[in-house]
Short mmCIF file of C-alpha atoms and ligand atoms in Angstrom, two decimals:
data_model
loop_
_atom_site.label_atom_id
_atom_site.label_comp_id
_atom_site.label_asym_id
_atom_site.label_seq_id
_atom_site.Cartn_x
_atom_site.Cartn_y
_atom_site.Cartn_z
CA MET A 1 70.60 135.44 166.42
CA ASN A 2 70.97 134.96 170.42
CA ILE A 3 73.76 137.36 171.12
CA GLY A 4 75.31 137.61 174.69
CA ILE A 5 77.37 140.46 175.19
CA ILE A 6 80.15 140.77 178.21
CA GLY A 7 80.43 143.73 179.69
CA ALA A 8 77.87 146.99 179.78
CA GLY A 9 80.59 149.93 179.06
CA ALA A 10 80.66 152.59 176.36
CA ILE A 11 81.09 149.68 173.95
CA GLY A 12 78.92 147.16 175.41
CA LEU A 13 76.03 149.37 175.58
CA LEU A 14 76.71 150.53 172.01
CA PHE A 15 76.82 146.64 170.58
CA ALA A 16 73.77 145.69 172.73
CA ALA A 17 71.82 148.94 171.40
CA TYR A 18 72.21 148.38 167.92
CA LEU A 19 72.11 144.49 167.89
CA SER A 20 68.95 144.34 169.86
CA GLU A 21 66.94 145.79 166.67
CA GLU A 22 66.94 142.55 165.02
CA ASN A 23 68.23 139.98 167.83
CA HIS A 24 67.68 139.05 171.45
CA VAL A 25 70.44 140.41 173.27
CA ARG A 26 71.77 139.34 176.74
CA ILE A 27 74.08 141.28 178.39
CA PHE A 28 76.56 140.20 181.11
CA VAL A 29 77.12 142.73 183.94
CA GLN A 30 78.72 142.98 187.16
CA ASN A 31 76.67 144.83 189.52
CA ASP A 32 73.00 144.27 190.33
CA LYS A 33 72.18 147.73 190.42
CA GLN A 34 73.03 147.81 186.62
CA LYS A 35 70.98 144.82 185.86
CA GLN A 36 68.10 146.32 187.40
CA VAL A 37 68.31 149.23 185.36
CA LEU A 38 68.67 147.43 182.21
CA LEU A 39 65.80 145.12 182.95
CA LYS A 40 63.82 148.00 183.75
CA GLN A 41 64.55 150.71 181.50
CA GLY A 42 66.48 149.07 178.48
CA ILE A 43 69.15 151.11 177.00
CA GLN A 44 68.86 154.56 175.94
CA LEU A 45 70.92 155.21 172.65
CA LYS A 46 71.59 159.20 171.88
CA MET A 47 72.92 160.16 168.82
CA THR A 48 72.96 163.91 168.23
CA GLU A 49 69.67 164.28 166.79
CA ARG A 50 67.79 161.59 168.53
CA VAL A 51 67.46 159.25 171.44
CA SER A 52 66.09 155.53 171.31
CA ASP A 53 65.50 153.06 173.77
CA HIS A 54 66.50 149.29 173.53
CA ASP A 55 64.82 146.63 175.37
CA VAL A 56 67.60 143.69 176.55
CA THR A 57 67.73 140.86 178.98
CA ALA A 58 70.61 141.27 181.76
CA GLU A 59 72.17 138.95 183.96
CA THR A 60 74.76 138.83 186.59
CA THR A 61 75.60 135.23 186.48
CA TYR A 62 77.44 133.46 183.36
CA GLU A 63 75.41 130.58 183.23
CA ASN A 64 73.30 131.30 180.23
CA LEU A 65 76.49 132.46 178.08
CA GLY A 66 75.87 128.72 176.55
CA LYS A 67 72.47 129.71 175.28
CA CYS A 68 74.11 132.38 172.77
CA ASP A 69 74.75 131.68 169.17
CA LEU A 70 77.74 134.45 169.65
CA ILE A 71 79.41 136.21 172.43
CA ILE A 72 80.89 139.61 172.17
CA ILE A 73 83.58 140.54 174.88
CA ALA A 74 83.16 144.39 175.38
CA VAL A 75 85.32 144.30 178.42
CA LYS A 76 88.81 146.39 178.85
CA GLN A 77 91.69 143.90 178.16
CA TYR A 78 92.59 143.85 181.75
CA HIS A 79 89.56 142.66 183.13
CA LEU A 80 89.52 139.50 180.69
CA THR A 81 91.17 137.53 183.78
CA THR A 82 88.03 137.39 185.16
CA VAL A 83 86.14 136.71 181.95
CA ILE A 84 88.15 134.14 180.30
CA PRO A 85 87.67 131.46 183.25
CA GLN A 86 83.41 132.04 182.70
CA ILE A 87 83.95 131.21 179.03
CA LYS A 88 85.88 128.14 179.62
CA ALA A 89 83.27 127.04 182.10
CA HIS A 90 80.03 127.99 180.26
CA SER A 91 80.71 128.37 176.67
CA ASN A 92 83.76 126.47 175.64
CA HIS A 93 81.98 125.70 172.32
CA LYS A 94 80.42 128.92 171.02
CA PRO A 95 81.86 131.31 168.61
CA ILE A 96 83.36 134.55 170.42
CA LEU A 97 84.23 138.07 169.07
CA PHE A 98 87.17 139.94 171.27
CA LEU A 99 86.84 143.82 170.76
CA GLN A 100 89.67 144.96 172.89
CA ASN A 101 92.40 147.67 171.96
CA GLY A 102 95.97 146.28 171.76
CA ILE A 103 97.19 143.09 171.22
CA GLY A 104 96.94 141.76 175.03
CA HIS A 105 93.81 139.91 174.22
CA LEU A 106 95.72 137.49 171.68
CA ASN A 107 97.68 135.35 174.27
CA TYR A 108 94.20 134.83 175.98
CA MET A 109 92.32 133.83 173.20
CA GLU A 110 95.29 131.16 172.15
CA SER A 111 94.38 129.26 175.63
CA LEU A 112 90.74 128.99 174.43
CA SER A 113 89.56 125.63 172.81
CA ASN A 114 86.45 127.43 171.26
CA PRO A 115 86.33 126.11 167.35
CA THR A 116 85.53 129.94 166.25
CA LEU A 117 87.15 132.77 167.40
CA LEU A 118 87.14 135.93 165.93
CA VAL A 119 88.73 139.61 166.72
CA GLY A 120 87.22 143.01 165.89
CA VAL A 121 88.73 146.64 165.71
CA VAL A 122 86.00 149.12 166.71
CA GLU A 123 86.41 152.66 164.74
CA HIS A 124 83.12 154.09 166.61
CA GLY A 125 83.40 156.37 169.14
CA ALA A 126 81.36 155.85 172.46
CA GLN A 127 80.60 157.60 175.90
CA LYS A 128 78.62 155.86 178.73
CA PHE A 129 76.42 157.99 180.92
CA GLY A 130 74.94 156.24 184.20
CA GLU A 131 74.34 152.74 184.12
CA HIS A 132 72.01 152.51 180.78
CA SER A 133 72.88 155.24 178.62
CA VAL A 134 75.52 155.64 175.72
CA LEU A 135 76.15 158.40 173.34
CA HIS A 136 77.29 157.02 169.86
CA ASN A 137 79.60 160.31 169.10
CA GLY A 138 81.89 158.97 166.26
CA ILE A 139 79.94 156.63 163.64
CA GLY A 140 82.64 154.51 162.27
CA LYS A 141 82.45 150.95 161.48
CA THR A 142 83.66 147.67 163.23
CA ASN A 143 86.30 145.71 161.38
CA VAL A 144 86.29 141.81 161.87
CA ALA A 145 88.92 139.14 161.34
CA LEU A 146 88.91 135.02 161.65
CA PHE A 147 91.47 134.28 164.68
CA LYS A 148 90.21 130.63 163.94
CA GLY A 149 87.65 128.56 162.79
CA SER A 150 84.51 129.26 160.64
CA TYR A 151 84.39 131.51 158.10
CA GLU A 152 80.73 131.30 157.74
CA THR A 153 80.61 133.04 161.16
CA LEU A 154 82.24 135.86 160.04
CA GLN A 155 79.89 136.47 157.44
CA GLU A 156 76.82 135.85 159.94
CA VAL A 157 78.84 138.60 161.87
CA LYS A 158 78.99 141.00 158.49
CA SER A 159 74.94 140.33 158.26
CA LEU A 160 74.14 141.56 161.64
CA SER A 161 75.01 145.36 159.79
CA SER A 162 72.63 148.13 160.06
CA LYS A 163 72.82 151.64 158.49
CA ASN A 164 74.96 153.37 161.41
CA PHE A 165 76.32 149.80 162.67
CA ILE A 166 78.49 148.33 159.67
CA PHE A 167 80.81 145.05 160.13
CA SER A 168 83.58 144.95 157.57
CA ILE A 169 85.24 141.78 156.77
CA GLN A 170 89.13 141.78 157.05
CA ASP A 171 91.28 139.02 155.83
CA ASN A 172 94.64 139.25 158.54
CA TYR A 173 93.58 139.42 161.71
CA GLU A 174 97.35 140.37 162.69
CA GLU A 175 97.73 143.02 160.38
CA MET A 176 94.24 144.74 161.18
CA LEU A 177 95.23 144.44 164.87
CA ILE A 178 98.78 146.06 164.39
CA ARG A 179 97.05 148.71 161.83
CA LYS A 180 95.14 149.87 164.96
CA LEU A 181 97.65 149.19 167.67
CA ILE A 182 100.51 151.41 165.82
CA LYS A 183 97.99 154.63 166.00
CA ASN A 184 97.13 153.94 169.67
CA ALA A 185 100.46 153.14 170.73
CA ILE A 186 102.07 156.23 169.32
CA ILE A 187 99.25 158.90 169.66
CA ASN A 188 97.62 157.42 172.98
CA PRO A 189 100.65 157.52 175.56
CA LEU A 190 102.16 160.98 174.11
CA THR A 191 99.03 162.89 174.35
CA ALA A 192 98.16 161.62 177.78
CA LEU A 193 101.73 162.23 179.11
CA LEU A 194 101.78 165.62 177.59
CA ASN A 195 97.87 166.52 178.06
CA ILE A 196 97.26 167.84 174.71
CA PRO A 197 94.65 166.95 171.91
CA ASN A 198 95.76 164.44 169.04
CA GLY A 199 95.88 167.26 166.39
CA GLU A 200 98.95 169.07 169.10
CA LEU A 201 101.32 166.10 168.33
CA ILE A 202 101.79 167.18 164.61
CA VAL A 203 102.06 170.97 165.01
CA ASN A 204 104.99 170.83 166.85
CA ASP A 205 108.65 169.16 165.01
CA HIS A 206 109.76 168.00 168.36
CA PHE A 207 106.67 166.22 169.07
CA ARG A 208 107.15 164.56 165.81
CA GLU A 209 110.30 163.81 166.26
CA VAL A 210 109.22 161.44 169.05
CA MET A 211 106.57 160.16 167.07
CA ARG A 212 108.82 159.06 164.30
CA GLY A 213 111.10 157.60 166.92
CA VAL A 214 108.36 155.57 168.49
CA TYR A 215 107.57 154.31 164.97
CA ASN A 216 110.92 153.38 163.87
CA GLU A 217 111.58 151.26 167.04
CA PHE A 218 108.02 149.36 166.18
CA GLU A 219 109.49 148.70 162.65
CA LYS A 220 112.45 146.84 164.41
CA ILE A 221 109.78 145.01 166.28
CA PHE A 222 107.49 144.30 163.29
CA PRO A 223 109.69 144.30 160.19
CA GLN A 224 106.54 144.22 157.58
CA LEU A 225 105.51 147.52 159.45
CA ASN A 226 105.47 149.86 156.67
CA GLN A 227 103.70 147.35 154.33
CA ILE A 228 101.03 147.41 156.98
CA VAL A 229 100.60 151.13 158.24
CA SER A 230 102.80 153.71 157.14
CA TYR A 231 103.84 156.83 159.89
CA GLU A 232 102.22 158.93 157.39
CA GLU A 233 99.02 157.33 158.36
CA VAL A 234 99.43 157.94 162.07
CA GLU A 235 99.71 161.47 161.19
CA LYS A 236 96.77 161.73 159.55
CA ILE A 237 94.69 160.19 161.95
CA CYS A 238 96.43 163.14 164.51
CA ARG A 239 95.28 165.24 161.86
CA ASN A 240 91.64 163.85 161.68
CA THR A 241 90.95 163.98 165.13
CA GLY A 242 93.08 167.25 165.68
CA GLU A 243 90.39 168.32 168.57
CA ASN A 244 90.06 164.67 170.19
CA ARG A 245 91.69 164.08 173.52
CA SER A 246 92.92 160.22 173.09
CA SER A 247 91.31 157.58 175.21
CA MET A 248 94.45 157.28 177.53
CA LEU A 249 94.16 160.75 178.00
CA MET A 250 90.65 160.64 179.17
CA ASP A 251 91.52 157.78 181.48
CA PHE A 252 94.12 159.87 183.11
CA GLU A 253 91.78 162.80 183.22
CA LEU A 254 88.96 160.51 185.14
CA LYS A 255 91.51 158.67 187.07
CA ARG A 256 90.79 155.31 185.42
CA ARG A 257 93.36 152.62 184.83
CA THR A 258 94.71 152.82 181.59
CA GLU A 259 95.36 150.30 178.65
CA ILE A 260 99.00 150.55 178.29
CA ASP A 261 99.89 147.07 178.80
CA ALA A 262 97.58 145.91 175.86
CA ILE A 263 99.09 148.96 173.91
CA LEU A 264 102.69 148.73 174.99
CA GLY A 265 103.19 146.38 177.46
CA VAL A 266 103.10 143.55 175.29
CA PRO A 267 104.72 144.96 172.40
CA LEU A 268 107.64 145.51 174.40
CA GLU A 269 107.27 141.69 175.33
CA ILE A 270 107.68 140.58 172.06
CA ALA A 271 110.50 143.00 171.42
CA ARG A 272 112.36 141.44 174.35
CA GLU A 273 111.81 137.97 172.79
CA ARG A 274 113.20 139.21 169.58
CA LYS A 275 116.22 140.67 171.02
CA VAL A 276 115.20 144.07 169.84
CA GLU A 277 116.10 147.61 171.67
CA THR A 278 112.95 149.71 171.97
CA PRO A 279 114.36 152.53 174.63
CA MET A 280 111.99 155.13 173.58
CA ILE A 281 108.54 152.57 173.85
CA SER A 282 110.34 151.36 177.16
CA LEU A 283 110.63 154.97 178.45
CA LEU A 284 106.96 155.95 177.40
CA TYR A 285 105.40 152.54 179.10
CA SER A 286 107.42 153.26 182.03
CA LEU A 287 106.02 156.99 182.20
CA VAL A 288 102.87 155.81 181.67
CA LYS A 289 102.95 153.16 184.41
CA GLY A 290 104.46 155.22 187.28
CA LYS A 291 101.87 157.98 186.31
CA GLU A 292 99.19 155.68 186.67
CA TYR A 293 100.77 154.32 189.88
CA LYS A 294 101.00 157.94 191.44
CA GLY A 295 97.07 158.03 190.33
CA ASP A 296 97.89 161.70 189.85
CA SER A 297 96.96 163.23 186.50
CA GLU A 298 98.11 166.53 187.32
N1 LIG B 301 84.55 153.68 173.89
C1 LIG B 301 85.25 153.98 172.72
O1 LIG B 301 84.93 154.71 172.18
C2 LIG B 301 86.02 152.73 172.45
C3 LIG B 301 86.61 151.38 172.76
N2 LIG B 301 87.19 150.82 172.48
C4 LIG B 301 87.84 149.62 173.41
O2 LIG B 301 86.72 148.75 173.64
C5 LIG B 301 87.12 147.83 174.65
C6 LIG B 301 86.01 148.43 175.83
O3 LIG B 301 85.73 149.82 176.34
P1 LIG B 301 84.78 150.66 176.92
O4 LIG B 301 83.34 149.87 176.29
O5 LIG B 301 85.21 152.08 176.45
O6 LIG B 301 84.93 150.51 178.68
P2 LIG B 301 84.43 150.66 179.77
O7 LIG B 301 85.49 150.94 180.73
O8 LIG B 301 83.53 151.75 179.33
O9 LIG B 301 83.56 149.20 179.76
C7 LIG B 301 83.99 148.12 180.46
C8 LIG B 301 82.89 147.42 181.14
O10 LIG B 301 83.37 146.06 181.60
C9 LIG B 301 82.66 145.49 182.65
N3 LIG B 301 83.44 144.49 183.28
C10 LIG B 301 84.74 144.28 183.88
N4 LIG B 301 85.12 143.00 184.11
C11 LIG B 301 83.67 142.37 183.76
C12 LIG B 301 83.11 141.00 184.00
N5 LIG B 301 83.89 140.05 184.46
N6 LIG B 301 81.59 140.84 183.93
C13 LIG B 301 80.91 141.84 183.26
N7 LIG B 301 81.26 143.15 182.86
C14 LIG B 301 82.63 143.33 183.39
C15 LIG B 301 82.99 146.88 183.45
O11 LIG B 301 82.30 146.93 184.58
P3 LIG B 301 82.26 147.82 185.78
O12 LIG B 301 81.93 149.16 185.47
O13 LIG B 301 81.14 147.28 186.45
O14 LIG B 301 83.66 147.96 186.11
C16 LIG B 301 82.62 148.00 182.40
O15 LIG B 301 80.93 148.50 182.39
C17 LIG B 301 88.53 148.36 175.33
O16 LIG B 301 89.52 147.65 175.05
C18 LIG B 301 88.51 149.82 174.36
O17 LIG B 301 89.86 149.87 174.06
C19 LIG B 301 87.70 150.84 171.26
C20 LIG B 301 87.10 151.49 170.32
C21 LIG B 301 86.24 152.70 170.72
C1 LIG B 302 92.58 156.64 167.16
C2 LIG B 302 92.64 157.17 168.92
C3 LIG B 302 94.15 157.75 169.22
C4 LIG B 302 91.76 158.53 168.48
O1 LIG B 302 91.94 159.51 169.60
C5 LIG B 302 92.05 156.32 169.49
O2 LIG B 302 91.58 155.46 169.02
C6 LIG B 302 91.91 156.70 171.28
O3 LIG B 302 91.99 157.66 171.24
O4 LIG B 302 92.17 155.53 171.68
#
């Protein structure tokens, strides 16, 4: 298959490395320096016990998007404003797979006329080093679901699976995204604001009370929430990833923009539309925005 990947950050490089084993991968990047490094050296995929090199084609313009059988969008949600016009201009008939955290990408997807659109939730952990190296530091899987269009494409994506890189089909895209959203929405802002690893949230009854309160507010926004993901599952993630620093805490530490708008901003808009009061979620949103605004992670 000819696969196009937009974005060569941690997730873009990870997907490109694995998928290039059996497919031709074109990776669309923003700067010429990264393009040259990728063309000359390929992608270096690091795992605990081995390092491998993977050849890809790299481009800084988007004309060749139309040559791809599947396009994977691996940029952050807040980058979509620049990517969506390129999709509309060069590949409005191709299947697209969106991998963003949160639910902010759904509005963008609704604006596309592509017949087949897919969403994915990445459970792998990946960290980028330099222009072309990626560390696969957590082997999980990628859940994929149909947003609209052909189920056949979903099966083709599943068939791209390999030993350490599995795609698993999910029936309901909304439930799949909400299941991940709730975990990110409760764990990420609190760990980022408190500067603590995930596990510390559940050994402190005061923090647990706040977590439960945020969950209850989400249940007011999404009344079926408890049938999709329970509060106990959120605590389980904290236990299972106890030593981890959440991606939002790492964004603060590295002075990068966070994904707070996709994680809390869009649910807050839905709450407003549904006339639901969510004071705790609003407070967390404003605190993260405020801290981001100052550009100060101390
Ligand atoms: N990293 C992880 O372990 C996980 C990440 N995710 C999710 O996956 C998504 C991607 O995350 P991640 O890879 O970590 O993010 P990164 O910030 O590492 O990568 C995003 C990349 O997109 C590039 N980019 C931005 N705009 C464009 C554009 N118009 N054209 C081409 N490239 C562009 C950026 O380039 P530049 O550097 O030049 O700005 C950057 O390399 C996020 O939504 C994240 O939440 C989900 C689960 C795990
Ligand atoms: C589930 C969680 C909170 C694990 O750290 C995560 O996905 C993140 O940090 O973004």
